[in-house]
Backbone as a ProteinNet text record, in pm:
[ID]
protein_1_A
[PRIMARY]
MFSFIHPWRYSTHPARVKSKCRKIVFIGSKAAFLLFKDEKVRKFLKFSEVDATEQDRFFNEMVVTNLVMFLLILDEQIRDFLSYH
[TERTIARY]
10463.7	10331.6	10315.3	10411.2	10405.3	10518.9	10493.7	10600.3	10661.5	10587.8	10644	10756.5	10771	10878.5	10998.7	10981.5	11087.4	11221.3	11226.5	11356.4	11434.3	11369.2	11440.2	11544.6	11526.6	11624.1	11760.3	11759.9	11883.7	11931.3	11851.4	11892.1	11851.4	11932.3	11899.3	11964.4	12023.7	12081.4	11969.5	11992.1	11885.2	11820.4	11897.6	11840.3	11745	11780.9	11692.7	11566.6	11582.3	11465.4	11371.4	11426.9	11345.2	11272.5	11341.9	11281	11167.5	11189	11085	10965.6	10992.6	10883.4	10799.8	10867.9	10797	10708.6	10760.9	10682.4	10559.7	10576.8	10463.7	10358.4	10401.3	10306.1	10230.6	10299.5	10232.4	10133.5	10170.7	10079.6	9953.8	9971.4	9856	9769.9	9832.9	9757.1	9678.3	9738.4	9668	9548.9	9567.4	9456.6	9344.5	9380	9278.6	9203.7	9275.8	9211.1	9117.2	9161.4	9075.6	8951	8966.6	8851.5	8758.2	8815	8737.1	8656	8712.1	8644.4	8550.8	8554.1	8471.7	8323.1	8245.2	8102	8025.8	8064	7996	8016.6	8138.4	8168.3	8090.5	8088	8015	7865.7	7811.6	7670.2	7644.5	7731.7	7716.9	7723.9	7814.1	7831.9	7741.8	7660.1	7566.5	7639.7	7740.7	7821.5	7741.5	7637.6	7559	7489	7471.6	7404.6	7503	7632.3	7735	7804.2	7836	7903	8050.8	8113.1	8250.4	8350.2	8328.8	8420.3	8420.5	8302.8	8292.4	8353.9	8337.6	8399.6	8551.9	8604.9	8749.6	8799.7	8723.8	8761.7	8767.6	8669.8	8667.6	8791.7	8826.2	8945.3	9071.6	9082.8	9199.8	9210.8	9099.2	9101.1	9148.2	9109.5	9157	9308.2	9361.7	9506	9580.4	9530.6	9596.1	9589.9	9477.3	9466	9570.1	9591.1	9694.7	9832.2	9863	9994	10012.5	9908	9917.7	9935.3	9860.9	9875.7	10017.7	10071.6	10208.9	10307.6	10289.6	10378.8	10369.2	10248.8	10232.3	10299.3	10284.1	10348.6	10500.6	10550	10693.9	10746.7	10674.4	10714.4	10721.2	10623.4	10622.3	10740.8	10771.8	10886.2	11017.1	11029.1	11150	11162.5	11051.7	11054.7	11093.3	11037.8	11073.9	11222.2	11271.9	11412.9	11502.7	11468.1	11550.2	11544.9	11431.2	11421.4	11493.7	11504	11572.3	11723.9	11772.4	11918.1	11959.2
18833.6	18778.4	18738.7	18664.3	18622.7	18692.4	18811.5	18895	18837.9	18753.6	18701.3	18600.9	18552.5	18460.2	18535.2	18659.8	18739.6	18733.3	18743.6	18741.5	18611.6	18502.7	18376.2	18385.8	18475.1	18489	18530.2	18593.1	18644.8	18566	18476.3	18396.8	18251.5	18181.7	18044.1	17941.4	17986.5	17893.1	17803.1	17670.7	17578.1	17610.9	17656.1	17689.9	17808.3	17907.7	18024	17986.9	17904.8	17861.7	17781.7	17692.7	17612.7	17702.8	17801.8	17894.9	17973.8	18022	18097.8	18009.2	17885.7	17792	17766.7	17746	17721	17840.7	17962.1	18082	18092.3	18065	18074.2	17969.8	17848.3	17743.5	17784.6	17841.8	17887.3	17999.7	18091.3	18200.4	18143.6	18049.1	17987.5	17907.8	17836.7	17758.7	17850.2	17961.2	18057.8	18117.1	18147	18199.4	18096.6	17969.4	17863.4	17856	17869.4	17865.5	17984	18103.6	18221.6	18208.5	18152.6	18128.7	18026.7	17923.1	17818.8	17875.2	17972.1	18031.4	18146.6	18195.1	18307.9	18271.8	18354.5	18327.7	18329.2	18416.5	18421.1	18290.8	18239.3	18112.7	17999.4	17997.5	17892.5	17896.7	18016.6	18029.3	17984.8	18025.7	17989.6	17838.2	17772.3	17627.3	17546.5	17616.8	17551.8	17456.5	17510.2	17429.3	17375.1	17444.3	17397.1	17265.1	17234.2	17110	16995.9	17023.2	16924.4	16879	16749	16699	16741.8	16721.5	16769	16701.7	16574.8	16504.1	16568.1	16603.1	16667.1	16807.1	16878.3	17010.4	16998.4	16898.1	16874.9	16840.6	16760.4	16723.9	16848	16936.8	17060.4	17144.9	17157.9	17234.8	17171.4	17039.5	16970.5	16992.1	16992.7	17017	17158.7	17255.7	17392.7	17401.6	17334.8	17338.4	17266.4	17150.2	17074.8	17152.5	17217.8	17299.4	17410.1	17470.4	17573	17516.2	17398.3	17337.9	17302.7	17248.9	17213.3	17338.8	17443.8	17568.7	17623.4	17616.6	17661.3	17579.7	17447.9	17363.2	17394.8	17422.1	17457.2	17590.7	17687.7	17817.9	17801.6	17725.8	17703.3	17631.5	17532.3	17460.2	17554	17641.8	17737.9	17833.6	17878.3	17967.7	17897.9	17771	17695.1	17679.4	17648.7	17634.8	17767.3	17877	18008.1	18036.4	18005.4	18028.8	17945.9	17818.3	17730.5	17769.7	17816.4	17857	17990.2	18072.4	18201.3	18182.8	18084.7	18064.2	17958
8613	8637.8	8784	8837.7	8976.9	9050.8	9096.7	9152.4	9279.2	9352.6	9475.9	9449.6	9326	9292.3	9235.5	9199.4	9136.9	9211.3	9344.4	9412.8	9393.6	9355.4	9337.3	9227.4	9134.2	9026.7	9082.1	9197	9254.4	9375.1	9426.5	9542.4	9518.7	9443.6	9408.4	9500.5	9608.8	9704.7	9757.4	9763.1	9803.8	9937.6	10034.7	10165.2	10154.4	10074.1	10056.8	9980	9877.1	9800	9889.5	9970.3	10061.8	10161.1	10213.6	10308.3	10243.4	10122.1	10051.9	10018.3	9978.8	9949.3	10074	10185.3	10310.9	10347	10331.1	10361.8	10272.5	10143.8	10051.4	10084.9	10120.9	10158.6	10284.8	10382.5	10504.2	10474.7	10387.5	10350.1	10285.5	10193.5	10127.4	10223.3	10316.1	10414	10507	10544.3	10629	10554.2	10425.4	10344.9	10334.8	10319.8	10315.1	10447.6	10558.5	10689.7	10708.3	10668.7	10681.4	10594.1	10475.6	10388.9	10452.5	10513.2	10579.5	10696	10767.4	10883.3	10846.9	10724.7	10682.4	10688.3	10754.9	10771.8	10639.7	10547.9	10418.1	10341.1	10345.9	10278	10343.1	10475.3	10546.8	10514.6	10505.2	10472.1	10328.1	10235.8	10094.7	10074.6	10147.3	10133.8	10226.6	10305.7	10399	10493.8	10560.2	10651.1	10768.1	10809.3	10923.4	10893.2	10765.2	10725.4	10699.6	10713.5	10680.6	10808.7	10817.1	10937.1	10939.9	11054.6	11075.8	10981.7	10950.4	10860.4	10722.3	10673.9	10542.9	10546	10656	10669.6	10668.2	10738.3	10738.4	10598.5	10525.9	10389.7	10301.3	10318.3	10240.8	10269.8	10397.7	10434.8	10375.8	10386.1	10331	10180.6	10111.1	9966.5	9934.5	10017.4	9994.2	10011.7	10113.5	10137.3	10024.8	9984.3	9876.9	9746	9718.9	9598.2	9600	9715.3	9730.3	9696.2	9746.6	9720.7	9573.2	9512.3	9370.3	9285.2	9317	9242.6	9257.5	9377.2	9399.8	9316	9312.7	9233.2	9084.4	9036.2	8895.3	8862.2	8951.4	8930.4	8932.4	9029.2	9039.2	8915	8867.6	8747	8627	8615	8504.1	8513.2	8634	8652.2	8616	8652.2	8618.7	8468	8401.3	8255.2	8188.7	8238	8183.2	8203.2	8321.6	8351.8	8260.1	8242.9	8159.4	8012.3	7966.5	7826.5	7802.5	7905.9	7894.6	7890.7	7966.8	7976.7	7882.8
[MASK]
+++++++++++++++++++++++++++++++++++++++++++++++++++++++++++++++++++++++++++++++++++++

């Protein structure tokens, strides 16, 4: 289901897991930034009518949502692994 986590089954060393987690978080944060800068999204959300503080809050929520989703996926993978073994 989540193919980007598949290699963890073979490299469970804490340093490698930490490195992979960091990469996935950076990928998600970059995607949130690109979505934040997208003109279609800005037009849809009427960013020109919103002050900078509210725009920053929106961006922070996108990044936090990315992190929470990652934690939920990771938790599910751990549960699957533990139930398999």
